[in-house]
Amino acid sequence: MARIAVIGAGMGAMAAAARLAVAGHRVAVYERTDTYGGALRRLEWDGFAFDTGPGLLPLPAVYRDLFVKTGKEPLDACVDLVQVDPSSHHVFADGTRVSLPNASRAGVVSALQEALGPTAGQRWGDFLVRAREAWDRTRRPLLEEPLWPNWRVLAGREPYPAVPHKKLLRTRTAGTLAEIGAWELRDPRLVSLLGSYALEHGLDPRSTPASAAVLPYMEHAFGTWYVRGGMRELARAVYERCVARRVEFHFGAEVTGVLEKDGRVAGVEFTGGGTVAEADHVVAGVTPAVLDRLTRGTPVRGDGEVPGRTGAASRLTVLLALRGGRPEGTPHRTVVHAEDREAELESLTGSPANLPAHPTVTVLRPDDPALVPDGAHEAVTLTSVVPPGAGPDLDEHAQRMITAAERAVPGLRDRLIRHEVRTPADIAEATGAEGGAVPVPALAAAGGRLLHPSNGTRLPGLFTVGGWSHPGGGLPHAGMSGALVAGLIVEGPEFRGSQ
């Protein structure tokens, strides 16, 4: 039985802790804040409750597997997991609206044909076939296996199938999402739809590799899910599973250093100096910059390894308490597309980056009595991508988001009782990420700039977990990182992932 110290109580860290405890190890989690869950937080007032982090769960199979492997009670016995249908409703710049069914490629194609015309629907359907090829080519190395030592194979290879495009007697293939949109989809609404999957993660479709086609494919193939009571309930269930497996939690315990002895990890130390916890393995659920501080400049990444991902975007979240109940048939998620997507991207990616005048806004309107004081009220959450560290003018930007959301929620301002704004600074406080940056999922190609550092390090016994390490950001990816770290510790470096 090994002693294992886990730094942070985010979702990836807790997923690793539960698996390691079941394997017979003594696991202690040290969290600098007063609660668990990382970005999965909740804010409550006057009978209203809101998720302040991720509001939906893709790929629930990741957490179902976690619960199967760590106890008798399955995930669905611990939380009320429901499929969201439609998966999303879209309001485009020209006023066109379309609802996309959950986990149904045929249903999505049919909906797009009805709303945008038969040609548009067929083009999206053909695109999804190619996106599936990209998924099949990258699923295991990007999600289910530790990052290969020869990761540059993933960095240089574009898994999205080549579709020749002739222009000026030259044949070219799409290398970015924007090129897929312009050359293969063509309809500006489909281009906006495709781009929204990148923008949701703070990525610019003009420079995001074509391999990001897996993002819409995953949603259409595996569906979108919600946990009744709010997504915080998922964090609660994972925490309780850890406690049931006798994982020790220490809150308000800020780790300030990773100890080394005889060339391998020896434990962690805490604020104030002199207080240490010895450990045979340390699992760090922190950003690369924080890891560098904890190791006091000792390099833990080998030469030629994937560098830490920097420059990720952040989020601005506006929580709305409304009078009047949620109308029957209201979509859970509506994406209100920007009137000028190009101008929005220029603002977000410029130097310096700025807040766009007309942002794309995601509107979440859960059908969940647990979030409101009674049926005569509604809790609505708005999110928009903003530059990391954005500070000035956030209240003004929140008002722009509310204005955009009125296209999805008629009479919104007349119904408004109270609103609260959650900023990048709030994300930074909850997660420790500088500027409130939100990590993106790992993607192939693009020279490896959208890959994340491997879960192992050059310091024996030190591992990394969570959104800032392989396989990157997002709730399912965090759960996958926990499984990979547990496998590497239990089975050793020969571990190659689940079969």
mmCIF file of C-alpha atoms in Angstrom, residues 198-398:
data_model
loop_
_atom_site.group_PDB
_atom_site.id
_atom_site.type_symbol
_atom_site.label_atom_id
_atom_site.label_comp_id
_atom_site.label_asym_id
_atom_site.label_seq_id
_atom_site.Cartn_x
_atom_site.Cartn_y
_atom_site.Cartn_z
ATOM 1 C CA ALA A 198 -14.659 25.984 -31.244
ATOM 2 C CA LEU A 199 -15.656 29.306 -29.724
ATOM 3 C CA GLU A 200 -17.330 27.510 -26.825
ATOM 4 C CA HIS A 201 -13.825 26.453 -25.768
ATOM 5 C CA GLY A 202 -12.314 29.849 -26.501
ATOM 6 C CA LEU A 203 -10.774 28.686 -29.791
ATOM 7 C CA ASP A 204 -10.638 30.729 -32.986
ATOM 8 C CA PRO A 205 -12.035 28.591 -35.846
ATOM 9 C CA ARG A 206 -9.755 30.456 -38.254
ATOM 10 C CA SER A 207 -6.711 28.851 -36.636
ATOM 11 C CA THR A 208 -8.237 25.795 -34.943
ATOM 12 C CA PRO A 209 -7.235 22.594 -36.771
ATOM 13 C CA ALA A 210 -9.764 20.674 -38.797
ATOM 14 C CA SER A 211 -9.411 17.857 -36.251
ATOM 15 C CA ALA A 212 -11.714 19.917 -33.996
ATOM 16 C CA ALA A 213 -14.508 18.473 -36.129
ATOM 17 C CA VAL A 214 -14.634 15.832 -33.391
ATOM 18 C CA LEU A 215 -16.287 18.388 -31.061
ATOM 19 C CA PRO A 216 -19.659 18.544 -32.866
ATOM 20 C CA TYR A 217 -19.370 14.855 -33.676
ATOM 21 C CA MET A 218 -19.107 13.930 -30.000
ATOM 22 C CA GLU A 219 -22.210 15.952 -29.156
ATOM 23 C CA HIS A 220 -24.281 14.489 -31.978
ATOM 24 C CA ALA A 221 -23.060 10.917 -31.385
ATOM 25 C CA PHE A 222 -23.062 10.642 -27.588
ATOM 26 C CA GLY A 223 -25.538 13.276 -26.524
ATOM 27 C CA THR A 224 -25.706 16.004 -23.929
ATOM 28 C CA TRP A 225 -26.763 15.369 -20.331
ATOM 29 C CA TYR A 226 -27.785 17.307 -17.248
ATOM 30 C CA VAL A 227 -27.746 16.385 -13.559
ATOM 31 C CA ARG A 228 -30.921 17.374 -11.726
ATOM 32 C CA GLY A 229 -30.212 19.729 -8.891
ATOM 33 C CA GLY A 230 -27.390 21.245 -10.944
ATOM 34 C CA MET A 231 -24.038 19.991 -12.148
ATOM 35 C CA ARG A 232 -22.615 20.577 -8.687
ATOM 36 C CA GLU A 233 -24.435 17.345 -7.793
ATOM 37 C CA LEU A 234 -21.971 15.437 -9.961
ATOM 38 C CA ALA A 235 -19.085 16.853 -7.915
ATOM 39 C CA ARG A 236 -20.928 15.949 -4.728
ATOM 40 C CA ALA A 237 -21.403 12.353 -5.912
ATOM 41 C CA VAL A 238 -17.727 11.929 -6.841
ATOM 42 C CA TYR A 239 -16.646 13.449 -3.525
ATOM 43 C CA GLU A 240 -18.915 11.104 -1.589
ATOM 44 C CA ARG A 241 -17.592 8.129 -3.555
ATOM 45 C CA CYS A 242 -14.067 9.162 -2.560
ATOM 46 C CA VAL A 243 -15.083 9.434 1.098
ATOM 47 C CA ALA A 244 -16.766 6.029 0.910
ATOM 48 C CA ARG A 245 -13.473 4.604 -0.385
ATOM 49 C CA ARG A 246 -11.726 6.222 2.623
ATOM 50 C CA VAL A 247 -9.955 9.000 0.789
ATOM 51 C CA GLU A 248 -8.920 11.680 3.315
ATOM 52 C CA PHE A 249 -9.765 15.290 2.451
ATOM 53 C CA HIS A 250 -7.989 18.305 3.919
ATOM 54 C CA PHE A 251 -9.576 21.628 2.980
ATOM 55 C CA GLY A 252 -7.859 24.970 3.471
ATOM 56 C CA ALA A 253 -4.573 23.103 3.026
ATOM 57 C CA GLU A 254 -2.454 24.984 0.492
ATOM 58 C CA VAL A 255 0.477 22.973 -0.800
ATOM 59 C CA THR A 256 3.533 25.183 -1.332
ATOM 60 C CA GLY A 257 6.090 22.624 -2.426
ATOM 61 C CA VAL A 258 6.666 19.119 -3.723
ATOM 62 C CA LEU A 259 9.391 17.366 -1.779
ATOM 63 C CA GLU A 260 12.139 15.357 -3.454
ATOM 64 C CA LYS A 261 14.532 12.832 -1.923
ATOM 65 C CA ASP A 262 17.064 10.581 -3.597
ATOM 66 C CA GLY A 263 15.869 11.514 -7.045
ATOM 67 C CA ARG A 264 12.150 10.844 -6.582
ATOM 68 C CA VAL A 265 9.128 12.475 -5.032
ATOM 69 C CA ALA A 266 8.918 12.270 -1.236
ATOM 70 C CA GLY A 267 5.798 14.242 -0.279
ATOM 71 C CA VAL A 268 4.388 17.759 -0.052
ATOM 72 C CA GLU A 269 4.748 20.723 2.282
ATOM 73 C CA PHE A 270 2.291 23.425 3.261
ATOM 74 C CA THR A 271 1.933 27.135 3.935
ATOM 75 C CA GLY A 272 3.935 28.269 6.914
ATOM 76 C CA GLY A 273 6.868 25.937 6.400
ATOM 77 C CA GLY A 274 7.820 22.960 8.509
ATOM 78 C CA THR A 275 4.543 21.098 7.951
ATOM 79 C CA VAL A 276 4.929 18.222 5.517
ATOM 80 C CA ALA A 277 3.071 15.115 4.434
ATOM 81 C CA GLU A 278 5.254 12.252 3.277
ATOM 82 C CA ALA A 279 4.108 10.381 0.184
ATOM 83 C CA ASP A 280 5.337 7.715 -2.219
ATOM 84 C CA HIS A 281 3.466 9.371 -5.100
ATOM 85 C CA VAL A 282 2.142 12.883 -5.641
ATOM 86 C CA VAL A 283 -0.722 13.636 -8.038
ATOM 87 C CA ALA A 284 -0.915 17.337 -8.912
ATOM 88 C CA GLY A 285 -4.167 18.736 -10.255
ATOM 89 C CA VAL A 286 -2.729 22.190 -10.957
ATOM 90 C CA THR A 287 -1.701 24.356 -13.902
ATOM 91 C CA PRO A 288 1.815 23.987 -15.370
ATOM 92 C CA ALA A 289 2.797 27.378 -13.919
ATOM 93 C CA VAL A 290 1.717 26.331 -10.418
ATOM 94 C CA LEU A 291 3.517 23.015 -10.812
ATOM 95 C CA ASP A 292 6.725 24.895 -11.639
ATOM 96 C CA ARG A 293 6.346 26.893 -8.426
ATOM 97 C CA LEU A 294 5.694 23.766 -6.380
ATOM 98 C CA THR A 295 8.841 22.097 -7.707
ATOM 99 C CA ARG A 296 10.814 25.317 -7.102
ATOM 100 C CA GLY A 297 12.116 25.542 -10.614
ATOM 101 C CA THR A 298 13.291 21.922 -10.803
ATOM 102 C CA PRO A 299 12.371 20.895 -14.356
ATOM 103 C CA VAL A 300 9.846 18.066 -14.297
ATOM 104 C CA ARG A 301 9.264 18.005 -18.043
ATOM 105 C CA GLY A 302 11.839 16.360 -20.267
ATOM 106 C CA ASP A 303 13.372 18.007 -23.293
ATOM 107 C CA GLY A 304 11.010 17.890 -26.242
ATOM 108 C CA GLU A 305 7.876 17.211 -24.211
ATOM 109 C CA VAL A 306 4.606 18.945 -24.948
ATOM 110 C CA PRO A 307 4.783 22.396 -23.337
ATOM 111 C CA GLY A 308 2.062 23.593 -20.999
ATOM 112 C CA ARG A 309 -0.898 25.084 -22.811
ATOM 113 C CA THR A 310 -1.109 28.856 -22.279
ATOM 114 C CA GLY A 311 -3.299 31.642 -23.569
ATOM 115 C CA ALA A 312 -6.619 29.853 -23.116
ATOM 116 C CA ALA A 313 -9.738 32.015 -22.943
ATOM 117 C CA SER A 314 -11.928 32.582 -19.919
ATOM 118 C CA ARG A 315 -15.680 32.915 -19.337
ATOM 119 C CA LEU A 316 -18.075 35.555 -18.118
ATOM 120 C CA THR A 317 -21.180 34.098 -16.503
ATOM 121 C CA VAL A 318 -24.347 36.066 -15.733
ATOM 122 C CA LEU A 319 -26.851 34.513 -13.324
ATOM 123 C CA LEU A 320 -30.436 35.701 -13.730
ATOM 124 C CA ALA A 321 -33.309 35.316 -11.266
ATOM 125 C CA LEU A 322 -36.568 35.846 -13.177
ATOM 126 C CA ARG A 323 -40.188 36.230 -12.166
ATOM 127 C CA GLY A 324 -42.547 34.029 -14.137
ATOM 128 C CA GLY A 325 -42.203 30.292 -14.681
ATOM 129 C CA ARG A 326 -40.264 28.557 -17.427
ATOM 130 C CA PRO A 327 -42.581 28.145 -20.461
ATOM 131 C CA GLU A 328 -43.340 24.568 -21.458
ATOM 132 C CA GLY A 329 -41.197 23.362 -24.334
ATOM 133 C CA THR A 330 -38.358 25.812 -23.669
ATOM 134 C CA PRO A 331 -34.981 24.446 -24.866
ATOM 135 C CA HIS A 332 -32.505 23.767 -22.091
ATOM 136 C CA ARG A 333 -29.645 25.310 -24.086
ATOM 137 C CA THR A 334 -29.860 28.069 -26.686
ATOM 138 C CA VAL A 335 -26.857 29.498 -28.526
ATOM 139 C CA VAL A 336 -27.468 33.066 -29.661
ATOM 140 C CA HIS A 337 -24.940 33.629 -32.445
ATOM 141 C CA ALA A 338 -23.145 36.943 -32.806
ATOM 142 C CA GLU A 339 -24.396 39.374 -35.430
ATOM 143 C CA ASP A 340 -20.840 39.637 -36.769
ATOM 144 C CA ARG A 341 -18.742 36.575 -35.920
ATOM 145 C CA GLU A 342 -15.648 37.943 -37.666
ATOM 146 C CA ALA A 343 -15.716 41.109 -35.558
ATOM 147 C CA GLU A 344 -16.209 39.017 -32.414
ATOM 148 C CA LEU A 345 -13.178 36.872 -33.221
ATOM 149 C CA GLU A 346 -11.053 39.910 -34.013
ATOM 150 C CA SER A 347 -11.916 41.379 -30.610
ATOM 151 C CA LEU A 348 -11.186 38.192 -28.683
ATOM 152 C CA THR A 349 -7.927 37.338 -30.477
ATOM 153 C CA GLY A 350 -6.526 40.811 -31.112
ATOM 154 C CA SER A 351 -3.487 42.246 -29.401
ATOM 155 C CA PRO A 352 -4.560 43.337 -26.922
ATOM 156 C CA ALA A 353 -7.696 41.203 -26.746
ATOM 157 C CA ASN A 354 -10.949 43.041 -26.093
ATOM 158 C CA LEU A 355 -14.540 42.321 -25.189
ATOM 159 C CA PRO A 356 -16.675 42.019 -28.343
ATOM 160 C CA ALA A 357 -19.478 44.526 -28.869
ATOM 161 C CA HIS A 358 -21.862 41.726 -29.908
ATOM 162 C CA PRO A 359 -20.929 38.434 -28.220
ATOM 163 C CA THR A 360 -22.104 34.911 -28.870
ATOM 164 C CA VAL A 361 -24.084 33.946 -25.767
ATOM 165 C CA THR A 362 -25.121 30.524 -24.485
ATOM 166 C CA VAL A 363 -28.406 30.588 -22.567
ATOM 167 C CA LEU A 364 -29.133 27.739 -20.135
ATOM 168 C CA ARG A 365 -32.732 27.374 -18.914
ATOM 169 C CA PRO A 366 -32.925 24.089 -16.951
ATOM 170 C CA ASP A 367 -36.301 22.510 -16.265
ATOM 171 C CA ASP A 368 -35.369 21.861 -12.646
ATOM 172 C CA PRO A 369 -37.583 22.745 -9.640
ATOM 173 C CA ALA A 370 -34.536 22.432 -7.353
ATOM 174 C CA LEU A 371 -33.105 25.656 -8.794
ATOM 175 C CA VAL A 372 -36.033 27.995 -8.101
ATOM 176 C CA PRO A 373 -38.108 28.977 -5.067
ATOM 177 C CA ASP A 374 -41.334 27.873 -6.800
ATOM 178 C CA GLY A 375 -42.953 27.359 -10.198
ATOM 179 C CA ALA A 376 -43.561 31.094 -10.594
ATOM 180 C CA HIS A 377 -39.848 31.795 -11.061
ATOM 181 C CA GLU A 378 -37.036 30.778 -13.411
ATOM 182 C CA ALA A 379 -33.244 30.544 -13.031
ATOM 183 C CA VAL A 380 -31.291 31.346 -16.209
ATOM 184 C CA THR A 381 -27.534 31.278 -16.791
ATOM 185 C CA LEU A 382 -25.731 33.164 -19.564
ATOM 186 C CA THR A 383 -22.131 32.472 -20.580
ATOM 187 C CA SER A 384 -19.799 34.141 -23.037
ATOM 188 C CA VAL A 385 -16.133 33.768 -23.918
ATOM 189 C CA VAL A 386 -13.885 36.613 -22.731
ATOM 190 C CA PRO A 387 -10.094 37.082 -22.684
ATOM 191 C CA PRO A 388 -8.309 35.677 -19.611
ATOM 192 C CA GLY A 389 -7.860 38.232 -16.894
ATOM 193 C CA ALA A 390 -10.584 40.480 -18.341
ATOM 194 C CA GLY A 391 -11.485 43.016 -15.679
ATOM 195 C CA PRO A 392 -12.697 46.437 -16.832
ATOM 196 C CA ASP A 393 -16.121 46.881 -18.385
ATOM 197 C CA LEU A 394 -17.362 43.442 -17.326
ATOM 198 C CA ASP A 395 -20.625 44.864 -15.988
ATOM 199 C CA GLU A 396 -21.168 46.613 -19.312
ATOM 200 C CA HIS A 397 -20.384 43.368 -21.143
ATOM 201 C CA ALA A 398 -22.870 41.529 -18.920
#
